[in-house]
XYZ file of C-alpha atoms in Angstrom:
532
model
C 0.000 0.000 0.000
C 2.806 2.577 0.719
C 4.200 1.363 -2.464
C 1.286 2.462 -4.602
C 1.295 5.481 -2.918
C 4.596 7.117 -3.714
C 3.807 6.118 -7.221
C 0.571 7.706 -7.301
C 2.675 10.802 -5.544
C 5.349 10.878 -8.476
C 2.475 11.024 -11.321
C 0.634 13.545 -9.350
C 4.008 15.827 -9.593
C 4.603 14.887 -13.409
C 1.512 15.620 -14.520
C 0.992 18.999 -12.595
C 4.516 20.501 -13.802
C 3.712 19.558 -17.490
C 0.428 21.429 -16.945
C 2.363 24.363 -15.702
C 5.031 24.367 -18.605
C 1.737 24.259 -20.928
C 0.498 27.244 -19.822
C 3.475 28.960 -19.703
C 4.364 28.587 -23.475
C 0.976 29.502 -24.185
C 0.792 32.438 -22.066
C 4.221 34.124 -24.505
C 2.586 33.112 -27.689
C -0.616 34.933 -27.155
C 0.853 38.108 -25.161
C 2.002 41.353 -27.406
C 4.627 44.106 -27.047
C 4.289 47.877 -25.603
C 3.179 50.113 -28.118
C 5.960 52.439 -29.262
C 4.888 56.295 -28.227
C 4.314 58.286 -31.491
C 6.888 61.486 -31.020
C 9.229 62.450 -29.126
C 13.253 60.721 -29.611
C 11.477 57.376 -29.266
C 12.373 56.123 -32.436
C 14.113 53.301 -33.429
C 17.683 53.008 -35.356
C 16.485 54.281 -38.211
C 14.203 56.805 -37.101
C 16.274 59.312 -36.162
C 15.356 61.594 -33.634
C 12.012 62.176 -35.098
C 10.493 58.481 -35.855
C 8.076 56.723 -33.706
C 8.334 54.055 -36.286
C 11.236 52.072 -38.310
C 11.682 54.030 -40.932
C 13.087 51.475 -44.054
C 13.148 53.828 -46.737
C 15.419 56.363 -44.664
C 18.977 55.829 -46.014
C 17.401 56.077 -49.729
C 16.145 59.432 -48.423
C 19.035 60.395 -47.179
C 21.023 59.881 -50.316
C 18.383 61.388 -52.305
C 18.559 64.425 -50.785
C 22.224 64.364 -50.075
C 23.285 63.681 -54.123
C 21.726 66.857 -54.821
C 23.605 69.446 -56.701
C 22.930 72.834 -56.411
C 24.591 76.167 -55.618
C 22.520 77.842 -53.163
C 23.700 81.496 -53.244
C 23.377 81.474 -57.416
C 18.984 80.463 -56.345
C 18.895 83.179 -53.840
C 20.826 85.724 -55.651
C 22.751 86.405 -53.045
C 25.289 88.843 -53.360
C 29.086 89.439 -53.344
C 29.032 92.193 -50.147
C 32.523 91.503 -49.325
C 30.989 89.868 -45.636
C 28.922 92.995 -44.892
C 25.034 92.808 -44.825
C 24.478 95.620 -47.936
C 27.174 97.303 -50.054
C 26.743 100.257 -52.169
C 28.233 101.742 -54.624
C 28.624 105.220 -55.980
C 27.815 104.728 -59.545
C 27.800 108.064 -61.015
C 28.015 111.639 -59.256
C 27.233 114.488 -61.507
C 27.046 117.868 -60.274
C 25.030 121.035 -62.489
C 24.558 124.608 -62.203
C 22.252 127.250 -63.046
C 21.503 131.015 -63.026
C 22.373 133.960 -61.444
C 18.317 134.057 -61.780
C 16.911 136.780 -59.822
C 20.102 137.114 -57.927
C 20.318 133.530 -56.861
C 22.493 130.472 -58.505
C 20.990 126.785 -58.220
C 23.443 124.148 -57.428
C 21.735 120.482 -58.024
C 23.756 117.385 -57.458
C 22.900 114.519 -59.111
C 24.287 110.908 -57.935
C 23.806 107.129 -58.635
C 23.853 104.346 -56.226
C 23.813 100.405 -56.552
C 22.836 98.933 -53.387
C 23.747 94.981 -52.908
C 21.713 93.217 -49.519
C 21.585 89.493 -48.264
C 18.757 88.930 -45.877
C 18.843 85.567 -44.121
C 16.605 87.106 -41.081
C 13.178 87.313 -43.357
C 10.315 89.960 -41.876
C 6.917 88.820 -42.284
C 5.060 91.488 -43.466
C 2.048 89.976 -45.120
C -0.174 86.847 -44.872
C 1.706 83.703 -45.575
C -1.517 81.129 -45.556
C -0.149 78.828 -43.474
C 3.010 77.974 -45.116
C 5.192 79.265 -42.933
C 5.648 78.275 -39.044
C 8.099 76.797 -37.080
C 9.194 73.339 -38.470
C 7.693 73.794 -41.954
C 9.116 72.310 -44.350
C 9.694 74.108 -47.821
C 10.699 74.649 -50.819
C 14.407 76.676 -50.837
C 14.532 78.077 -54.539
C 13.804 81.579 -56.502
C 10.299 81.526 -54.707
C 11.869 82.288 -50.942
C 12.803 86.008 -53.062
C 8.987 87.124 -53.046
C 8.634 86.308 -49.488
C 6.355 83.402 -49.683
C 8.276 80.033 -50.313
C 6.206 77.110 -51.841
C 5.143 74.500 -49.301
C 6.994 70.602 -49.768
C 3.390 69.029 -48.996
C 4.893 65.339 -47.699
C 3.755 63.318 -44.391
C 5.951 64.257 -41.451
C 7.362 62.620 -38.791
C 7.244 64.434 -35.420
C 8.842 67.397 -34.618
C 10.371 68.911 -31.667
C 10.257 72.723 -30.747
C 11.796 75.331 -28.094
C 10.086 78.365 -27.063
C 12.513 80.839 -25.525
C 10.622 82.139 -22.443
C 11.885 83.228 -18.889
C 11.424 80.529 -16.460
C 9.431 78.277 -18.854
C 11.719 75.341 -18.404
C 10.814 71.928 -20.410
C 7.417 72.937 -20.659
C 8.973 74.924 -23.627
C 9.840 71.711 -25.180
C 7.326 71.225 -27.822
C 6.591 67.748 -29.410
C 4.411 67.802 -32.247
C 3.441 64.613 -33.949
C 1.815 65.675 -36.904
C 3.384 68.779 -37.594
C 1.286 71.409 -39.583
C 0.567 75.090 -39.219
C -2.760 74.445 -36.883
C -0.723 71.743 -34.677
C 2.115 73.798 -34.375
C 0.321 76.678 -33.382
C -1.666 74.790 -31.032
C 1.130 73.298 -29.296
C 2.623 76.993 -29.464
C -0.775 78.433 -27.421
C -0.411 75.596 -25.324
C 3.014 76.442 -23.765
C 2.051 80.280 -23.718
C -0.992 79.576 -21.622
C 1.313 77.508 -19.137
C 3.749 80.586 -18.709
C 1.329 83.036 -18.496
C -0.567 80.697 -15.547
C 2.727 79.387 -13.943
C 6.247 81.600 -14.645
C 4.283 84.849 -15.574
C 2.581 84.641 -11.862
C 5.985 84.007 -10.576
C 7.545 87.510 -11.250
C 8.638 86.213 -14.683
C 8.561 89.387 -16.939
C 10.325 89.032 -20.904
C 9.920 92.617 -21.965
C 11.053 92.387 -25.694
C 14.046 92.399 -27.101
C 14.205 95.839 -29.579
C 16.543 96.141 -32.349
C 16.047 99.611 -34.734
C 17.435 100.831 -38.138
C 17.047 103.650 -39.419
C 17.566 105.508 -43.184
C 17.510 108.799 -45.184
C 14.903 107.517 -47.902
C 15.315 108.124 -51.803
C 13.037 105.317 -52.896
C 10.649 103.009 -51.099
C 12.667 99.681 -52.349
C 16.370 101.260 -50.968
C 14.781 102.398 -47.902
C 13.801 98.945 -47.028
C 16.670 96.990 -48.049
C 18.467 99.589 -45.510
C 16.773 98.582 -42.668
C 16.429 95.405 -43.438
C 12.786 94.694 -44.682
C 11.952 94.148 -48.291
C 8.791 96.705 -48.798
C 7.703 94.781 -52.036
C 6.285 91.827 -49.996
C 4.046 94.090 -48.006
C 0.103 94.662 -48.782
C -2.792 96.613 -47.990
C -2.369 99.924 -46.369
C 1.588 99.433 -44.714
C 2.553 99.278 -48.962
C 0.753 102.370 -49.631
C 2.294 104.513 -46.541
C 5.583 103.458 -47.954
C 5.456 103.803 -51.704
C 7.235 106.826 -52.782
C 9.979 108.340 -53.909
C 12.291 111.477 -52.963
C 11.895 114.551 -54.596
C 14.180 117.807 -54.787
C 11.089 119.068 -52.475
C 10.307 116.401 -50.664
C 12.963 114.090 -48.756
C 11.679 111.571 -46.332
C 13.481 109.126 -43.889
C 12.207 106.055 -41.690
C 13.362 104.433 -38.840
C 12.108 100.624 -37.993
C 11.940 99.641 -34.584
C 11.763 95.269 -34.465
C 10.558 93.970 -31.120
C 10.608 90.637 -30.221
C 9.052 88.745 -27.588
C 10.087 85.129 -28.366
C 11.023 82.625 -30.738
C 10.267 79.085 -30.995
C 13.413 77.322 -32.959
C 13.094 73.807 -34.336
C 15.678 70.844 -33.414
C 18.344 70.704 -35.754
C 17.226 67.744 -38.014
C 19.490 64.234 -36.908
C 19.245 63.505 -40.758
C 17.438 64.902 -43.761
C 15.072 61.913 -44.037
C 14.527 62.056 -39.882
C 12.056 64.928 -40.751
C 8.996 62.515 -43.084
C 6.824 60.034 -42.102
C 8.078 56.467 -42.183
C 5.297 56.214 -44.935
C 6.949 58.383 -47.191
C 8.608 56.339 -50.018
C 11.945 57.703 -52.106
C 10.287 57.441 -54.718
C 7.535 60.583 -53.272
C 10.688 62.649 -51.757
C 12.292 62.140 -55.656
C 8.977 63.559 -57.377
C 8.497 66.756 -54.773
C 12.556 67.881 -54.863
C 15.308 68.389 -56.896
C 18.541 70.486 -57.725
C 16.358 72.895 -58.717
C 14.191 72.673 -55.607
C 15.685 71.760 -52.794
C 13.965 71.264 -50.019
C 14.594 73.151 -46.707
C 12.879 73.874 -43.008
C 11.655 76.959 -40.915
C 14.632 76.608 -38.538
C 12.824 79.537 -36.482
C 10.138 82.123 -36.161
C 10.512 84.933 -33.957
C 7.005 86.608 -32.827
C 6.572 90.339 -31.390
C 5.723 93.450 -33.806
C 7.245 95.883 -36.136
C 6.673 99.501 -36.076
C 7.412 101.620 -38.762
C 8.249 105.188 -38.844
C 8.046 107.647 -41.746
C 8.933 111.255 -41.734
C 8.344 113.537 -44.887
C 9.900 116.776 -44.999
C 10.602 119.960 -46.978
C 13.334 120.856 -45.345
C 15.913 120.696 -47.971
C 19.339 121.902 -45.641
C 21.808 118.573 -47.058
C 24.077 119.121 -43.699
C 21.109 117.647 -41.667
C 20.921 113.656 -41.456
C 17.107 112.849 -40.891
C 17.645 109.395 -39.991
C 19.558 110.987 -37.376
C 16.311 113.512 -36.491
C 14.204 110.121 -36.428
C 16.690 108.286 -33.477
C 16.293 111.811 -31.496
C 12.744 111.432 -31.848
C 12.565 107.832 -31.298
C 14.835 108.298 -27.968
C 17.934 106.763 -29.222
C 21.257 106.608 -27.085
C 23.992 108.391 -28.297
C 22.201 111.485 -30.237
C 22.281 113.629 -27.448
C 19.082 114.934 -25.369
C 18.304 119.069 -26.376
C 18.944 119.508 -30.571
C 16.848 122.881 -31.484
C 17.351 122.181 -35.213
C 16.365 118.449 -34.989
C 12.972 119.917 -33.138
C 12.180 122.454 -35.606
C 12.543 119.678 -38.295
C 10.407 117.503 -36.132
C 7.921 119.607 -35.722
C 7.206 120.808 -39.631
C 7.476 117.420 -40.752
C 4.392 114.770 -41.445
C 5.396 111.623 -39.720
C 3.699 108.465 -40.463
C 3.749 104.820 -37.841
C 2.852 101.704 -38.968
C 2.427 98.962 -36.516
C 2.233 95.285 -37.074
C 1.833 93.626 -34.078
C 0.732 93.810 -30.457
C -3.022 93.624 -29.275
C -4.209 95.027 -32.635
C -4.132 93.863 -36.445
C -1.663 96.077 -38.788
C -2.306 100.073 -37.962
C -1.864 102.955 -39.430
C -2.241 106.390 -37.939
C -0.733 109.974 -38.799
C 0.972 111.999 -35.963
C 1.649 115.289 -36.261
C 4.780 116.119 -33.632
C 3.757 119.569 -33.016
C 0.709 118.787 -30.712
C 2.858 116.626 -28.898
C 5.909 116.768 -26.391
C 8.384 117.766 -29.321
C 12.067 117.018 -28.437
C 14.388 113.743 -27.395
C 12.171 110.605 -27.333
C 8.926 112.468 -28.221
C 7.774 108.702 -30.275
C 8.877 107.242 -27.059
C 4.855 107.084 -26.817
C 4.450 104.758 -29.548
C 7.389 102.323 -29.426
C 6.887 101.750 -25.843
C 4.323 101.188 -23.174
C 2.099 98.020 -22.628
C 2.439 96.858 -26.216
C 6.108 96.013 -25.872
C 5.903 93.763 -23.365
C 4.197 90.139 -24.081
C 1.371 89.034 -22.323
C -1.913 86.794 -22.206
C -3.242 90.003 -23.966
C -0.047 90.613 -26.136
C 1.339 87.915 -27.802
C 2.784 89.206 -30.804
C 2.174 88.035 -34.360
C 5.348 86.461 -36.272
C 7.692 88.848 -37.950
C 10.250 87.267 -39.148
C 11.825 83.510 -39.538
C 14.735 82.105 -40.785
C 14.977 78.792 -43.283
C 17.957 76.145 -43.387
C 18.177 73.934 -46.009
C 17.836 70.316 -45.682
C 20.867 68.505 -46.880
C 23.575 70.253 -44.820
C 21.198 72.417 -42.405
C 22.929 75.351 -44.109
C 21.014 79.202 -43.452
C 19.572 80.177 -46.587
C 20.541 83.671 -47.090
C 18.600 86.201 -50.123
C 19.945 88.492 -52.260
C 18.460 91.969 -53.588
C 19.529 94.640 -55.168
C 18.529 98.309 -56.514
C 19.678 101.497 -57.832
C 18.461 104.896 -56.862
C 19.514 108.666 -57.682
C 19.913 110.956 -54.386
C 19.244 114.019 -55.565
C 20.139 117.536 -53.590
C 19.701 121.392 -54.930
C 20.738 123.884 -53.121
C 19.933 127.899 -54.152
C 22.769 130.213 -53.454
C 22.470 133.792 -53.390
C 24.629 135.531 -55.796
C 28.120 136.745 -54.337
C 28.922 140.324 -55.959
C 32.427 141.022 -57.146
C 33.520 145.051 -55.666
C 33.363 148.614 -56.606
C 36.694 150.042 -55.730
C 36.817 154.041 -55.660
C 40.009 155.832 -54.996
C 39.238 159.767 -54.691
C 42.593 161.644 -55.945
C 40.592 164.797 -56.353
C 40.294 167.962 -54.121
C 36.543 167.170 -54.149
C 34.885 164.477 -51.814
C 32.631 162.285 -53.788
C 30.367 159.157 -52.819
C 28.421 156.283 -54.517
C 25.964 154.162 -53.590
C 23.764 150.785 -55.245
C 20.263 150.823 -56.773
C 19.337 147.255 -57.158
C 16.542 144.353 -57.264
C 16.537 142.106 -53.696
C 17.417 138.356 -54.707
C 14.589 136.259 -55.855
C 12.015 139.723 -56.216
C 11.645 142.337 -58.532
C 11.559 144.639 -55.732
C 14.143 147.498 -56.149
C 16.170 149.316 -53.484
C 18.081 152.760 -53.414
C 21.050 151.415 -51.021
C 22.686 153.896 -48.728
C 25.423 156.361 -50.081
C 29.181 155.551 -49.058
C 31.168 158.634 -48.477
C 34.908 158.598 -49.968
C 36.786 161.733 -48.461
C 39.801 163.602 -50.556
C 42.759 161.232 -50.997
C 40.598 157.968 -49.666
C 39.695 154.770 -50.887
C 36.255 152.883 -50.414
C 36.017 149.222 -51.638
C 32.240 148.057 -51.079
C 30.156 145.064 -52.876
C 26.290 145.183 -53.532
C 24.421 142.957 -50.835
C 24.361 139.164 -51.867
C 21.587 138.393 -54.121
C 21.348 141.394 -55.412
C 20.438 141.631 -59.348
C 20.134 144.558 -62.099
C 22.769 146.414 -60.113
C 23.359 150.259 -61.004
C 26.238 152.703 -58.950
C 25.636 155.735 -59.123
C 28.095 158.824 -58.091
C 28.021 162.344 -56.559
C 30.462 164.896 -55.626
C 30.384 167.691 -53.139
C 30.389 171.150 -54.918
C 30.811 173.819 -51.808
C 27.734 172.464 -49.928
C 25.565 170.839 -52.785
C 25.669 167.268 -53.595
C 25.859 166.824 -57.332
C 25.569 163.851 -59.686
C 28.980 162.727 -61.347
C 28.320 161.286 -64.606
C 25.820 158.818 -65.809
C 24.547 155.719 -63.442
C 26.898 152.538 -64.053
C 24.874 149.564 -65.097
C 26.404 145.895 -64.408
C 23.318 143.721 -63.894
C 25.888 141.637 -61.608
C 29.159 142.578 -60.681
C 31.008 139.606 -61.897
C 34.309 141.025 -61.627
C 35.827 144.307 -59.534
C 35.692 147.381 -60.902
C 38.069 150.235 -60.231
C 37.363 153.806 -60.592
C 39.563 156.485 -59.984
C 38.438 160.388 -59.300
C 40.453 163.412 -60.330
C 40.078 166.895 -60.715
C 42.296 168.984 -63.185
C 43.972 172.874 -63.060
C 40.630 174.175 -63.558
C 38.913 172.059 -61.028
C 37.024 170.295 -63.613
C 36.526 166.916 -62.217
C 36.643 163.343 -63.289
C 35.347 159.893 -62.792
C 37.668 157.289 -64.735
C 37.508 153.475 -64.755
C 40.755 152.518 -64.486
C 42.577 148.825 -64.595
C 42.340 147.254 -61.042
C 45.784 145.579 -61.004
């Protein structure tokens, strides 16, 4: 009996650990793995930073794009500034006078310029419909010049952002999975909303970070590429304000004042395929690019506002920079605090601000500087105040991005260039050549000039200038005088009587040199004689 009972005992144990391995094997051939998050740097190998999922056609992509030939600065234009941002050049400088007319010469100076600028800092200053926002991919060719580059409409992988505020920490580490202008703006609102609930209630503050150029104006298209906007991409009522050109009459100037409150900057890409869909085939990449359009990324948007400051003016003195009347106005360090002549300027002038940005849609509005505090930093009113600081209620629109291209993550820089004729007159008021009379007589004699005041036909009968026995008198008609007569007189006992006929010279071009005598008799004379 104790026999059959160990036995029983041993089959018991066989069969229950053969049940056990059964279930076991069957319990790993049913179960499945994790699922792989989507975003993020949770790919695999061949992923790259952006995958979520193996990516098998990413080394064909990656050649693709890297066997592509093309010379980026020859599709941008860019231009040969020696290293600077602009260059110009003095093409022609021609200079022409006219008159004595009415007394007064006219002077006008007539030059040429060539101005060369790169941009790779690109101002937004219209709608781009979505094309372009942090992490967008594009197209990098001739279409970047008009300020709207063509979209490269492929799948993307995700994409990871960083928005640059105070105290913001990783929640300024934006993972987008499907990237595309409403995601990416989403995500974008999402982190704002977290700064202005957590940092901004901490004593966080990120006032914006101002930049300003400013430029005497002779055309619309030089003016911008001076400060560094390109005017031809603008619409609506900021292209009108600043279409024009300078006049002999008219001269303008503008100073732009660039404010930023943040950027958001994509990850550099860990390869050029990294950046599509595991979806997307070599094949799709090879039909949307090419030599001829490579393709390239937003590498960063920067958001805040622009304002924009015109000045039109008929003052015409050429010693006075205006650019350097618009930093006075605008508060600038460096151009001193109390200028009488910059304030008179100021306050004759028809100033123009243009504002895209801040709480409100693009503005326009007309100031004129004489009903206002006049003087140093009298448009500190409109670059400053609650609109250049971001908040819940001021975030700032974009205003300018920047684009690297694909292959070699290389900045795409853009090339423009112009030519414009700065053109100054100046009226100067004719500068008389002088009567020289040398009295040799017994008799004291004097002379004086009848003329026409400069720019009138408005005659005067000058004062008489006395010339004693055995003096000299050397004397010039006023400047600006015209249709110039001298006339002569000599003392006989106690009258004053007229000594030959008027002299007529119209303008005294050159001096003239009388001398009077008297002879035996006491006849006397009035001789022009050689003045050397």
């Amino acid at each position: 009996m104790k026999t059959i009972v160990k036995k029983l005992n041993v089959w018991t144990l066989f069969i229950w650990a053969m049940t056990l391995c059964i279930a076991v094997s069957c319990s790993k051939d049913s179960g499945t793995d994790p699922p792989v998050e989507n975003g993020g740097e949770n790919g695999g190998e061949n992923g790259g930073e952006n995958g979520g999922e193996e990516n098998n056609n990413l080394e064909d992509i990656n050649s693709s794009v890297s066997s592509l030939t093309y010379n980026s600065d020859e599709l941008l234009n860019v231009q040969d500034t020696g290293g600077a941002a602009a260059e110009r050049t003095l093409n022609s400088d021609n200079t022409a006078n006219t008159g004595p007319t009415l007394g007064q010469l006219f002077e006008c100076r007539t030059m040429d310029y060539s101005l060369e600028s790169n941009y790779d800092d690109v101002a937004i200053l219209r709608p781009t419909n979505g094309v372009v926002y942090p992490g967008a991919l594009v197209i990098g060719n001739a279409g970047m010049l008009d300020g709207a580059p063509d979209p490269l409409a492929l799948d993307r992988a995700p994409v990871t952002l960083r928005l640059d505020l105070p105290g913001i920490g990783t929640q300024g580490n934006i993972v987008v999975d499907n990237p595309t202008n409403s995601s990416v703006q989403s995500g974008i609102d999402d982190a704002l909303e977290w700064w202005n609930a957590n940092a901004y209630q901490d004593g966080y503050v990120n006032a914006s970070n101002s930049s300003y150029q400013a430029s005497e104006s002779y055309s619309s298209k030089q003016f911008s590429m001076d400060v560094g906007l390109n005017l031809e991409w603008a619409t609506g009522s900021l292209a009108s304000q600043f279409d024009y050109e300078s006049t002999t009459i008219k001269h303008y100037a503008g100073v732009v004042f660039k404010q930023v409150f943040y950027t958001v900057t994509m990850d550099t890409p860990s390869s050029p395929g990294s950046v599509f869909d595991p979806s997307v085939t070599q094949a799709q990449v090879d039909a949307a690019i090419g030599s001829d359009a490579p393709p390239a990324y937003v590498s960063s948007v920067s958001y805040g506002r622009i304002i924009m400051v015109r000045m039109e003016t008929t003052n015409t003195d050429t010693s006075i920079e205006l650019d350097a009347v618009l930093e006075y106005a605008g508060g600038v360090s460096g151009v001193g605090t109390v200028n009488s002549t910059y304030d008179e300027i100021l306050k004759t002038s028809s100033v123009t601000v243009v504002t895209i940005g801040g709480n409100a849609e693009a503005a326009s509005e007309a100031i004129n500087l004489a009903d206002i505090d006049s003087g140093f930093g009298s448009l500190n009113s409109v670059i400053t105040g609650e609109n250049a600081v971001y908040s819940r209620d001021n975030p700032g629109v974009p205003i300018a991005y920047t684009i690297r291209y694909l292959k070699d993550n290389s900045l795409a820089k853009m090339g423009y260039t112009t030519d414009y004729r700065v053109e100054s007159c100046q009226t100067f008021k004719y500068d008389h050549a002088s009567v020289d009379v040398d009295n040799n007589s017994i008799f004291d004699v004097r002379y004086r000039f009848v003329y026409k005041t400069a720019g009138t036909n408005n005659t005067v009968i000058g004062g008489y200038y006395t010339v004693n026995n055995g003096q000299r008198s050397v004397k010039s008609p006023p400047d600006g005088a015209h249709d110039v007569e001298v006339e002569f007189q000599f003392q006989d006992a106690f009258i004053w009587r007229q000594l030959g006929s008027p002299r007529s010279y119209g303008y005294l071009s050159s001096q003239k040199c009388f001398e009077v005598t008297n002879n035996l008799l006491l006849q006397i004379t009035l001789a022009p004689i050689s003045c050397n």
